[in-house]
């Protein structure tokens, strides 16, 4: 099986025996230190690239790969079966015959109970890892910082169909512990899912939180909040993964529709308030800021009618502080002020971002 990560800096695939050769007392029965969780659906073009990046990891500890295919109707499941045959001691999979998410069951609900590792790393089937020492470096930093339950790093963000790239998840140019407040507020942008590792207890707390959630599509956002609440998150500045943005059928493509975006933000604001209570109101100010960002995105969206913008604000703006309410009412009363606001906001972001610019 040849590597599909040519051009991403990864080496050709190696055998299961070669991967396990550097592990102490490596056996098929031993518990891995890390479980790599891969959720996939109709990723025929990308799943081999994702799995190759996982299997190219060079570690001093055992790891496993757990894949959840949500009844893909392309060739994704067949490709996964090929990897199962080649790596029977490293890979296990749920290959569903019926789509579970459409029935309200998230991939995490099916797959987290299968994860045996003390840590869980994430990489969806349309993303990929670029660095063979990603796992090793992140685990070393987590082991050195036992108060942290999460580690992450920046990623290359490839915009599907546009031939454009950027960097996402960049929180500075040196290793550090990022605070829970920064993560809840997305102070320097979103954290790319395929860059994240958490202690496994966080994953099971996420399952408890997600019970009764309307929106199963944004579990990673709440996972990051739960994982950073105790002692922040370990951050490495190197770009070690690839994030494909708005691949057809992905979550990022689905919320491009304005009606879906409205529903999504409504659910997010409600869930943020629930998470605030879950964390015993220790980060209320940060949740208010996060909600304000979503309300502002709706208020400044030209494709949304004035009535929809007003309805959204009056439904969800009740917890905003006085200055934010004042600005919101200005945007509602004077839509032409949005362009001026955007210019000022962009100037501030360029001055305060770690890279001199930040993502929207």
Short mmCIF file of C-alpha atoms in Angstrom, two decimals:
data_model
loop_
_atom_site.label_atom_id
_atom_site.label_comp_id
_atom_site.label_asym_id
_atom_site.label_seq_id
_atom_site.Cartn_x
_atom_site.Cartn_y
_atom_site.Cartn_z
CA UNK A 1 0.00 0.00 0.00
CA UNK A 2 1.60 3.24 -1.12
CA UNK A 3 1.37 6.45 0.82
CA UNK A 4 -1.15 9.02 -0.41
CA UNK A 5 0.60 11.82 1.50
CA UNK A 6 3.21 12.60 -1.14
CA UNK A 7 3.70 16.32 -1.19
CA UNK A 8 2.79 16.63 2.49
CA UNK A 9 6.22 15.68 3.74
CA UNK A 10 5.26 12.19 5.00
CA UNK A 11 7.34 9.08 4.34
CA UNK A 12 5.97 6.01 2.52
CA UNK A 13 3.88 3.56 4.51
CA UNK A 14 5.54 0.95 6.70
CA UNK A 15 4.30 -2.38 7.98
CA UNK A 16 2.47 -2.95 11.24
CA UNK A 17 5.56 -4.67 12.65
CA UNK A 18 7.79 -1.70 11.81
CA UNK A 19 5.38 0.74 13.45
CA UNK A 20 5.26 -1.31 16.66
CA UNK A 21 9.02 -1.99 16.77
CA UNK A 22 9.76 1.15 18.81
CA UNK A 23 7.08 0.42 21.41
CA UNK A 24 8.06 -1.12 24.76
CA UNK A 25 6.71 -4.67 25.04
CA UNK A 26 4.44 -4.07 22.05
CA UNK A 27 1.73 -6.70 21.81
CA UNK A 28 -1.65 -6.76 20.14
CA UNK A 29 -3.26 -7.24 23.57
CA UNK A 30 -1.55 -4.34 25.34
CA UNK A 31 -3.49 -1.15 26.07
CA UNK A 32 -2.35 1.78 23.90
CA UNK A 33 -1.40 5.10 25.40
CA UNK A 34 -3.20 6.97 22.59
CA UNK A 35 -6.32 6.21 20.57
CA UNK A 36 -6.63 8.09 17.28
CA UNK A 37 -10.31 8.68 16.54
CA UNK A 38 -11.31 9.18 12.91
CA UNK A 39 -14.91 10.08 11.98
CA UNK A 40 -15.58 9.79 8.25
CA UNK A 41 -18.41 10.01 5.74
CA UNK A 42 -18.05 9.96 1.94
CA UNK A 43 -14.33 10.74 2.10
CA UNK A 44 -13.23 8.35 -0.64
CA UNK A 45 -10.74 10.89 -2.03
CA UNK A 46 -9.18 11.64 1.35
CA UNK A 47 -9.47 8.74 3.80
CA UNK A 48 -6.25 7.02 2.68
CA UNK A 49 -4.36 10.28 3.19
CA UNK A 50 -5.81 10.58 6.70
CA UNK A 51 -4.96 6.99 7.67
CA UNK A 52 -1.47 7.22 6.17
CA UNK A 53 -0.72 10.25 8.34
CA UNK A 54 -1.80 8.36 11.46
CA UNK A 55 0.19 5.24 10.62
CA UNK A 56 3.29 7.29 9.79
CA UNK A 57 3.59 8.42 13.42
CA UNK A 58 6.90 7.56 15.08
CA UNK A 59 6.32 7.08 18.80
CA UNK A 60 7.93 5.51 21.85
CA UNK A 61 4.46 4.40 23.04
CA UNK A 62 1.68 2.24 21.58
CA UNK A 63 -1.28 3.78 19.78
CA UNK A 64 -4.37 2.51 18.01
CA UNK A 65 -6.70 3.87 15.33
CA UNK A 66 -10.51 3.70 15.68
CA UNK A 67 -12.53 4.66 12.59
CA UNK A 68 -16.26 5.42 12.44
CA UNK A 69 -17.70 5.38 8.91
CA UNK A 70 -21.27 6.69 8.97
CA UNK A 71 -22.63 4.57 6.10
CA UNK A 72 -20.69 6.23 3.28
CA UNK A 73 -22.22 5.59 -0.13
CA UNK A 74 -18.96 6.01 -2.04
CA UNK A 75 -15.85 3.82 -1.74
CA UNK A 76 -14.76 5.02 1.72
CA UNK A 77 -15.70 1.80 3.56
CA UNK A 78 -13.87 -0.38 1.01
CA UNK A 79 -10.68 1.63 1.51
CA UNK A 80 -11.02 1.27 5.28
CA UNK A 81 -11.45 -2.50 4.91
CA UNK A 82 -8.15 -2.60 3.02
CA UNK A 83 -6.39 -0.89 5.93
CA UNK A 84 -8.07 -3.23 8.41
CA UNK A 85 -6.58 -6.18 6.53
CA UNK A 86 -3.12 -4.61 6.46
CA UNK A 87 -3.08 -3.38 10.09
CA UNK A 88 -5.32 -5.76 12.08
CA UNK A 89 -3.64 -5.00 15.43
CA UNK A 90 -3.62 -1.23 15.00
CA UNK A 91 -6.97 -0.38 13.40
CA UNK A 92 -10.55 -1.18 14.36
CA UNK A 93 -13.66 0.29 12.75
CA UNK A 94 -17.39 0.84 12.91
CA UNK A 95 -18.67 0.46 9.34
CA UNK A 96 -22.33 1.43 9.65
CA UNK A 97 -24.93 0.29 7.13
CA UNK A 98 -27.35 3.10 8.07
CA UNK A 99 -26.41 6.72 8.67
CA UNK A 100 -26.42 7.29 12.41
CA UNK A 101 -26.13 11.08 12.52
CA UNK A 102 -29.43 11.41 10.67
CA UNK A 103 -30.95 9.43 13.53
CA UNK A 104 -29.48 11.83 16.08
CA UNK A 105 -26.56 9.57 17.09
CA UNK A 106 -23.14 11.19 16.83
CA UNK A 107 -19.94 9.29 15.85
CA UNK A 108 -18.61 9.95 19.36
CA UNK A 109 -21.47 8.03 20.96
CA UNK A 110 -20.63 4.93 18.94
CA UNK A 111 -16.88 5.16 19.03
CA UNK A 112 -15.63 6.64 22.32
CA UNK A 113 -16.51 3.43 24.23
CA UNK A 114 -14.14 1.57 21.87
CA UNK A 115 -11.21 3.90 22.66
CA UNK A 116 -8.76 2.24 25.06
CA UNK A 117 -6.11 4.95 25.21
CA UNK A 118 -5.35 7.25 28.12
CA UNK A 119 -5.41 10.01 25.48
CA UNK A 120 -7.60 10.45 22.41
CA UNK A 121 -6.33 12.25 19.30
CA UNK A 122 -8.64 13.41 16.52
CA UNK A 123 -8.45 13.46 12.72
CA UNK A 124 -11.51 13.43 10.50
CA UNK A 125 -11.47 11.47 7.27
CA UNK A 126 -11.08 14.51 4.99
CA UNK A 127 -8.12 15.95 6.96
CA UNK A 128 -4.55 14.71 7.43
CA UNK A 129 -1.46 14.86 9.66
CA UNK A 130 1.71 16.26 8.13
CA UNK A 131 4.34 15.53 10.77
CA UNK A 132 5.43 12.03 11.85
CA UNK A 133 6.39 13.28 15.34
CA UNK A 134 3.09 15.09 16.01
CA UNK A 135 1.81 12.53 18.53
CA UNK A 136 5.15 12.12 20.28
CA UNK A 137 5.65 15.85 20.82
CA UNK A 138 2.12 16.52 22.00
CA UNK A 139 2.12 13.61 24.45
CA UNK A 140 5.49 14.71 25.86
CA UNK A 141 4.08 18.19 26.50
CA UNK A 142 0.90 16.81 28.11
CA UNK A 143 2.90 14.46 30.34
CA UNK A 144 5.03 17.42 31.41
CA UNK A 145 1.91 19.49 32.19
CA UNK A 146 -0.43 17.21 34.15
CA UNK A 147 -2.78 20.12 34.91
CA UNK A 148 -3.63 20.34 31.17
CA UNK A 149 -6.17 17.98 29.60
CA UNK A 150 -5.67 19.07 25.99
CA UNK A 151 -2.99 19.84 23.41
CA UNK A 152 -3.25 21.46 19.98
CA UNK A 153 -1.26 23.21 17.23
CA UNK A 154 -1.94 25.23 14.05
CA UNK A 155 -3.03 23.66 10.76
CA UNK A 156 -2.89 24.46 7.07
CA UNK A 157 -6.41 25.40 6.00
CA UNK A 158 -7.19 24.52 2.38
CA UNK A 159 -10.32 26.16 0.95
CA UNK A 160 -12.06 23.61 -1.24
CA UNK A 161 -12.38 24.67 -4.88
CA UNK A 162 -10.70 28.05 -4.35
CA UNK A 163 -7.02 27.13 -4.56
CA UNK A 164 -6.42 29.23 -1.45
CA UNK A 165 -4.67 28.42 1.84
CA UNK A 166 -4.25 30.02 5.26
CA UNK A 167 -3.12 29.05 8.75
CA UNK A 168 -5.72 28.38 11.42
CA UNK A 169 -5.33 27.78 15.14
CA UNK A 170 -2.21 29.96 15.46
CA UNK A 171 -1.93 31.10 19.08
CA UNK A 172 1.61 32.45 19.07
CA UNK A 173 5.12 31.55 17.95
CA UNK A 174 6.28 29.64 21.03
CA UNK A 175 5.01 26.71 23.11
CA UNK A 176 2.74 27.79 25.95
CA UNK A 177 -0.37 26.96 27.96
CA UNK A 178 -3.43 28.62 26.39
CA UNK A 179 -6.13 29.65 28.86
CA UNK A 180 -9.71 28.39 28.87
CA UNK A 181 -10.88 31.96 28.26
CA UNK A 182 -8.89 32.18 25.03
CA UNK A 183 -10.36 28.90 23.81
CA UNK A 184 -13.99 29.67 24.71
CA UNK A 185 -13.76 33.09 23.05
CA UNK A 186 -11.78 31.69 20.07
CA UNK A 187 -9.57 34.67 20.72
CA UNK A 188 -7.18 33.89 17.87
CA UNK A 189 -9.53 31.79 15.76
CA UNK A 190 -10.92 28.28 15.80
CA UNK A 191 -8.86 25.32 16.94
CA UNK A 192 -8.53 22.74 14.13
CA UNK A 193 -10.01 19.41 15.14
CA UNK A 194 -7.24 17.30 13.60
CA UNK A 195 -4.68 19.09 15.80
CA UNK A 196 -6.31 18.15 19.12
CA UNK A 197 -5.44 15.51 21.73
CA UNK A 198 -7.34 15.21 25.01
CA UNK A 199 -7.19 13.00 28.07
CA UNK A 200 -9.82 10.32 27.58
CA UNK A 201 -11.88 11.34 30.62
CA UNK A 202 -12.72 14.56 28.76
CA UNK A 203 -14.24 12.55 25.91
CA UNK A 204 -16.57 10.74 28.27
CA UNK A 205 -17.57 13.97 29.98
CA UNK A 206 -18.39 15.29 26.51
CA UNK A 207 -20.76 12.36 25.96
CA UNK A 208 -22.56 13.25 29.18
CA UNK A 209 -22.84 16.89 28.16
CA UNK A 210 -24.03 16.07 24.64
CA UNK A 211 -27.03 14.05 25.87
CA UNK A 212 -30.09 16.05 24.90
CA UNK A 213 -28.10 18.46 22.71
CA UNK A 214 -29.99 19.53 19.60
CA UNK A 215 -26.85 20.04 17.56
CA UNK A 216 -24.60 16.98 17.30
CA UNK A 217 -22.43 18.64 14.65
CA UNK A 218 -20.24 20.84 16.85
CA UNK A 219 -19.13 18.42 19.55
CA UNK A 220 -15.51 19.47 19.06
CA UNK A 221 -16.27 23.02 20.24
CA UNK A 222 -17.64 21.77 23.56
CA UNK A 223 -14.89 19.18 23.89
CA UNK A 224 -12.31 21.98 23.76
CA UNK A 225 -14.18 23.95 26.42
CA UNK A 226 -14.37 20.93 28.72
CA UNK A 227 -10.73 20.01 28.10
CA UNK A 228 -9.37 23.49 28.84
CA UNK A 229 -11.42 24.28 31.95
CA UNK A 230 -9.06 22.69 34.49
CA UNK A 231 -5.68 24.08 33.49
CA UNK A 232 -5.81 25.40 29.95
CA UNK A 233 -4.37 23.64 26.89
CA UNK A 234 -0.83 22.82 25.78
CA UNK A 235 0.04 24.63 22.57
CA UNK A 236 2.84 23.94 20.06
CA UNK A 237 3.37 26.55 17.31
CA UNK A 238 4.41 24.20 14.49
CA UNK A 239 1.92 23.50 11.68
CA UNK A 240 1.53 19.72 11.81
CA UNK A 241 -1.80 19.01 10.11
CA UNK A 242 -3.98 19.79 7.11
CA UNK A 243 -7.59 21.01 7.40
CA UNK A 244 -9.73 20.79 4.27
CA UNK A 245 -12.40 23.46 4.57
CA UNK A 246 -15.86 23.16 3.00
CA UNK A 247 -15.28 19.81 1.35
CA UNK A 248 -18.68 18.83 -0.14
CA UNK A 249 -20.77 17.03 2.49
CA UNK A 250 -18.71 18.32 5.42
CA UNK A 251 -20.06 20.34 8.34
CA UNK A 252 -18.20 23.45 7.19
CA UNK A 253 -19.96 23.25 3.81
CA UNK A 254 -23.40 22.63 5.31
CA UNK A 255 -23.54 25.90 7.27
CA UNK A 256 -22.78 27.90 4.13
CA UNK A 257 -26.55 27.95 3.62
CA UNK A 258 -27.93 31.02 5.40
CA UNK A 259 -30.98 29.25 6.86
CA UNK A 260 -28.79 26.48 8.25
CA UNK A 261 -26.43 29.12 9.62
CA UNK A 262 -29.27 30.78 11.52
CA UNK A 263 -30.35 27.46 13.04
CA UNK A 264 -26.74 26.58 13.83
CA UNK A 265 -26.02 29.83 15.67
CA UNK A 266 -29.27 29.64 17.62
CA UNK A 267 -28.32 26.18 18.84
CA UNK A 268 -24.77 27.25 19.60
CA UNK A 269 -25.88 30.18 21.75
CA UNK A 270 -28.28 27.96 23.70
CA UNK A 271 -25.58 25.31 24.12
CA UNK A 272 -23.02 27.91 25.23
CA UNK A 273 -25.36 28.95 28.01
CA UNK A 274 -25.77 25.31 28.99
CA UNK A 275 -22.00 24.80 28.97
CA UNK A 276 -21.57 27.93 31.10
CA UNK A 277 -23.82 26.33 33.73
CA UNK A 278 -22.02 22.98 33.34
CA UNK A 279 -18.73 24.71 34.19
CA UNK A 280 -20.39 26.37 37.21
CA UNK A 281 -20.35 29.89 35.73
CA UNK A 282 -16.58 30.26 36.08
CA UNK A 283 -16.24 31.57 32.51
CA UNK A 284 -19.47 33.51 32.04
CA UNK A 285 -17.75 36.60 30.62
CA UNK A 286 -16.00 34.46 27.98
CA UNK A 287 -19.25 32.75 27.01
CA UNK A 288 -20.91 36.17 26.68
CA UNK A 289 -18.11 37.22 24.33
CA UNK A 290 -18.47 34.02 22.29
CA UNK A 291 -22.22 34.56 21.98
CA UNK A 292 -21.70 38.19 21.00
CA UNK A 293 -19.43 37.11 18.13
CA UNK A 294 -22.19 34.85 16.77
CA UNK A 295 -24.87 37.51 17.17
CA UNK A 296 -22.61 40.00 15.41
CA UNK A 297 -22.03 37.61 12.50
CA UNK A 298 -25.79 37.45 11.96
CA UNK A 299 -26.24 41.22 12.33
CA UNK A 300 -23.56 41.95 9.73
CA UNK A 301 -24.70 39.31 7.21
CA UNK A 302 -26.11 41.18 4.18
CA UNK A 303 -27.92 38.09 2.88
CA UNK A 304 -30.16 38.02 5.99
CA UNK A 305 -33.30 40.16 5.98
CA UNK A 306 -33.72 43.05 8.42
CA UNK A 307 -36.58 41.17 10.12
CA UNK A 308 -34.46 38.03 10.62
CA UNK A 309 -31.61 40.08 12.04
CA UNK A 310 -33.91 41.90 14.45
CA UNK A 311 -35.62 38.66 15.51
CA UNK A 312 -32.26 37.00 16.12
CA UNK A 313 -30.97 39.88 18.24
CA UNK A 314 -34.10 40.22 20.36
CA UNK A 315 -34.20 36.44 20.92
CA UNK A 316 -30.57 35.95 21.94
CA UNK A 317 -29.06 39.32 22.85
CA UNK A 318 -30.47 39.54 26.36
CA UNK A 319 -27.17 38.64 28.09
CA UNK A 320 -24.97 41.06 26.19
CA UNK A 321 -23.33 43.85 28.12
CA UNK A 322 -24.50 47.45 27.63
CA UNK A 323 -21.76 48.47 25.10
CA UNK A 324 -22.45 45.37 22.99
CA UNK A 325 -26.21 45.98 23.05
CA UNK A 326 -25.60 49.57 22.01
CA UNK A 327 -23.45 48.48 19.07
CA UNK A 328 -25.99 45.84 18.07
CA UNK A 329 -28.80 48.37 18.02
CA UNK A 330 -26.63 50.71 15.95
CA UNK A 331 -26.06 47.97 13.37
CA UNK A 332 -29.78 47.21 13.30
CA UNK A 333 -30.80 50.84 12.91
CA UNK A 334 -28.03 51.80 10.50
CA UNK A 335 -26.96 48.79 8.36
CA UNK A 336 -24.57 51.01 6.37
CA UNK A 337 -22.41 51.26 9.50
CA UNK A 338 -21.45 47.58 9.13
CA UNK A 339 -18.76 48.30 6.53
CA UNK A 340 -17.22 50.97 8.76
CA UNK A 341 -17.33 48.61 11.73
CA UNK A 342 -15.65 45.84 9.72
CA UNK A 343 -12.79 48.14 8.78
CA UNK A 344 -12.16 49.19 12.39
CA UNK A 345 -12.45 45.61 13.62
CA UNK A 346 -10.01 44.32 10.99
CA UNK A 347 -7.47 47.00 11.98
CA UNK A 348 -7.76 46.00 15.66
CA UNK A 349 -7.41 42.31 14.84
CA UNK A 350 -4.29 42.86 12.78
CA UNK A 351 -2.75 44.77 15.68
CA UNK A 352 -3.60 42.18 18.32
CA UNK A 353 -3.34 38.81 16.53
CA UNK A 354 -0.18 36.69 17.09
CA UNK A 355 0.37 36.63 13.32
CA UNK A 356 -0.55 40.22 12.57
CA UNK A 357 -3.84 38.93 11.16
CA UNK A 358 -6.59 36.60 12.32
CA UNK A 359 -9.23 34.48 10.78
CA UNK A 360 -12.85 35.53 10.53
#
